[in-house]
Amino acid sequence: MATPTGSALMERLVSLCKRRGFIFQSSEIYGGINGFWDYGPLGVELKNNLRDVWWDSMIHHPPAGPDGRPVEIVGLDCSIISHPRVWEASGHLAGFADPMQTCRHCKRLFRADHVAELLGESDWVAAVLAVCEPGAVAGTHVPRRTELKRWAETRGKKLAPGLAIVREPGLIARINEDAHDVPMLLTILSSSGPPVTEVRLPCPNCGGDLTEPRQFNLMFETWVGAVRDEESKAYLRPETAQGMFYNFKNVIDSTRVKVPFGICQIGRSFRNEVTPRNYIFRSREFEQMELEFFVHPSEADTWYRYWRQTRFDWWCNLGLAGKNLRLRDHEEDELAHYAKDSGGCCDVEYAFPFSGEKGFTELEGIAYRSDFDLRQHQRVSGVKLEYFDAERNERYLPHVIEPAAGLTRGVLAVLCEAYTMDESRPSPELMRFHPHLSPIKAGVFPLVNKEGMPEIGERIYQELRRRVGSCQYDAKQSIGKRYARMDEAGTPFCITVDGQTLTDQTVTVRDRDTGAQVRVAADQVTGYIAERVG
Ligand code: GAP
């Protein structure tokens, strides 16, 4: 069986991630809580490895800039709750909202722009289409009154109790048997009023009537201090970016950075997403890795193009290269007004198994933000945030290029990319992580639990732990089962101490991806592994 795709891949991946301790549903023993996830022993290692590679590539080993010199970036770690006026300045209080619709029948909430897609995945819609006949034009369906009535009076009651023709089967007599595309067909079946003229999609869950879209602010609210009133209201940050803007002056005053330079941080963000979905892709609590890179306005275009390519290359180097990764420039109508004149906006996109018709969804956005944020914070706080550029003898508000990546979304892309099915192996499922990212770098096994093999294995294991970190010693069950466990965890190398070790002091090293085994001197195997896992 080849590696599955689409929902079959997601199903297997989610199951492996739970079974092997990558990701658990938050508070699962209480039935879980929608949009929140916990990272298990392997998952937290994977996430931390991805986080560390990003931090290292920004702070410790930044890439060479357009002029060949390393770019200058400093780090921050800001509080999750900040002064509420931060969100007034950033525009989040007024505008960080999604259109939301509520089902009048089952009371579920949906993001208005997700309803069509959710209907495409809905069981009741698939069942309705199955009792209609295909129309002459591709993508159209002819409702057959007799079959529809039978369905509405039987399966429909369970699958779509809110759908108008299920609640009132008598309505079916009014439906004419013309061909319609899916949105219009669903509109007709969910309408109990006069003949419909425009599309109005029903509830993906039960077929009920949806309210008009209302704007819903995505920020989580809380209160600071003992009194709960408007004065004490505060927000969990919906992005890490603003910490870099409101600390701009602190960083300039406390360090020797000079424009062009960047400030970055990694941390948790919170969005009360109307429809959290697709596993950890869109959650209510997630982690971001964001860089705000401050430049002279005349150099914004050069730096935008630089970061656009650099960030794409970064993901490629982690093994996401190839047909699953692409850079997509935003269309003119997607651009913020300030991004139109210089630079632009683009997304690094990954072909997640649920990306559907579009084929790709956002992993990271790279945006030209002009001086919008600094100007807003300067206006709302009343504190001057201009930078004096000694080389140019000029005072100005720097412009910003922002590469904003999702850490937890990155973990999902890495998991999807790594998942491989190979029936010819002891374990048909293996995770081909880049060795830098693998939660366990090497497994050490004595072939049998006697004849001095455990002692040699234990020694190698202790030495490896000191040198490369996370490793595992495993002496239980057959060697095939031990390899299988390591393949599922994505461990790139397995070291086996066997009978030959006792005579020539060599061990076997098995490569996860090829299954090939080589013999390496036992006293050199730590260096051999360290060199390959970086
Ligand atoms: N400061 C800009 C900003 O926050 P964004 O596109 O809203 O931009 C940046 O978020 C990245 O954060 C996204 O590309 C995505 O990887 C991640 N992200 C955003 N919302 C998320 C969510 N609800 N769940 C998981 N990751 C999310």
Short mmCIF file of C-alpha atoms and ligand atoms in Angstrom, two decimals, residues 239 241 271 273 280-283 286 288 290 362-365 369 402 404-406 408-409, ligand 1:
data_model
loop_
_atom_site.label_atom_id
_atom_site.label_comp_id
_atom_site.label_asym_id
_atom_site.label_seq_id
_atom_site.Cartn_x
_atom_site.Cartn_y
_atom_site.Cartn_z
CA GLU A 239 -0.07 37.50 17.63
CA ALA A 241 4.31 40.68 16.58
CA ARG A 271 -7.42 33.30 18.74
CA GLU A 273 -11.35 30.78 16.10
CA ILE A 280 -3.52 21.49 14.90
CA PHE A 281 -3.66 23.57 11.68
CA ARG A 282 -6.15 26.11 13.01
CA SER A 283 -6.25 26.01 16.80
CA PHE A 286 -0.90 28.00 19.04
CA GLN A 288 4.20 31.61 16.33
CA GLU A 290 7.75 36.06 14.08
CA GLU A 362 -0.57 29.04 4.42
CA LEU A 363 2.39 28.02 6.53
CA GLU A 364 4.06 31.43 6.83
CA GLY A 365 3.24 34.92 5.62
CA ARG A 369 4.01 46.43 6.68
CA GLU A 402 7.51 40.70 8.67
CA ALA A 404 5.42 35.43 10.41
CA ALA A 405 5.48 31.65 10.72
CA GLY A 406 3.37 29.24 12.71
CA THR A 408 2.63 24.49 15.60
CA ARG A 409 1.45 24.71 11.98
N1 GAP B 1 1.73 39.10 12.77
C1 GAP B 1 1.12 38.61 11.60
C2 GAP B 1 0.31 37.42 11.82
O1 GAP B 1 0.05 36.99 12.94
P1 GAP B 1 -1.02 35.58 10.55
O2 GAP B 1 -1.00 35.20 9.10
O3 GAP B 1 -2.33 35.83 11.17
O4 GAP B 1 -0.07 36.83 10.66
C3 GAP B 1 1.04 34.06 11.06
O5 GAP B 1 -0.27 34.45 11.39
C4 GAP B 1 1.15 32.55 11.08
O6 GAP B 1 0.66 32.04 12.33
C5 GAP B 1 0.30 31.85 10.02
O7 GAP B 1 0.99 31.78 8.79
C6 GAP B 1 0.09 30.48 10.63
O8 GAP B 1 1.22 29.66 10.37
C7 GAP B 1 0.05 30.78 12.11
N2 GAP B 1 -1.35 30.81 12.58
C8 GAP B 1 -2.23 31.83 12.47
N3 GAP B 1 -3.42 31.49 13.02
C9 GAP B 1 -3.29 30.23 13.49
C10 GAP B 1 -4.16 29.32 14.16
N4 GAP B 1 -5.41 29.64 14.50
N5 GAP B 1 -3.69 28.08 14.48
C11 GAP B 1 -2.42 27.74 14.17
N6 GAP B 1 -1.56 28.55 13.54
C12 GAP B 1 -1.97 29.79 13.20
#
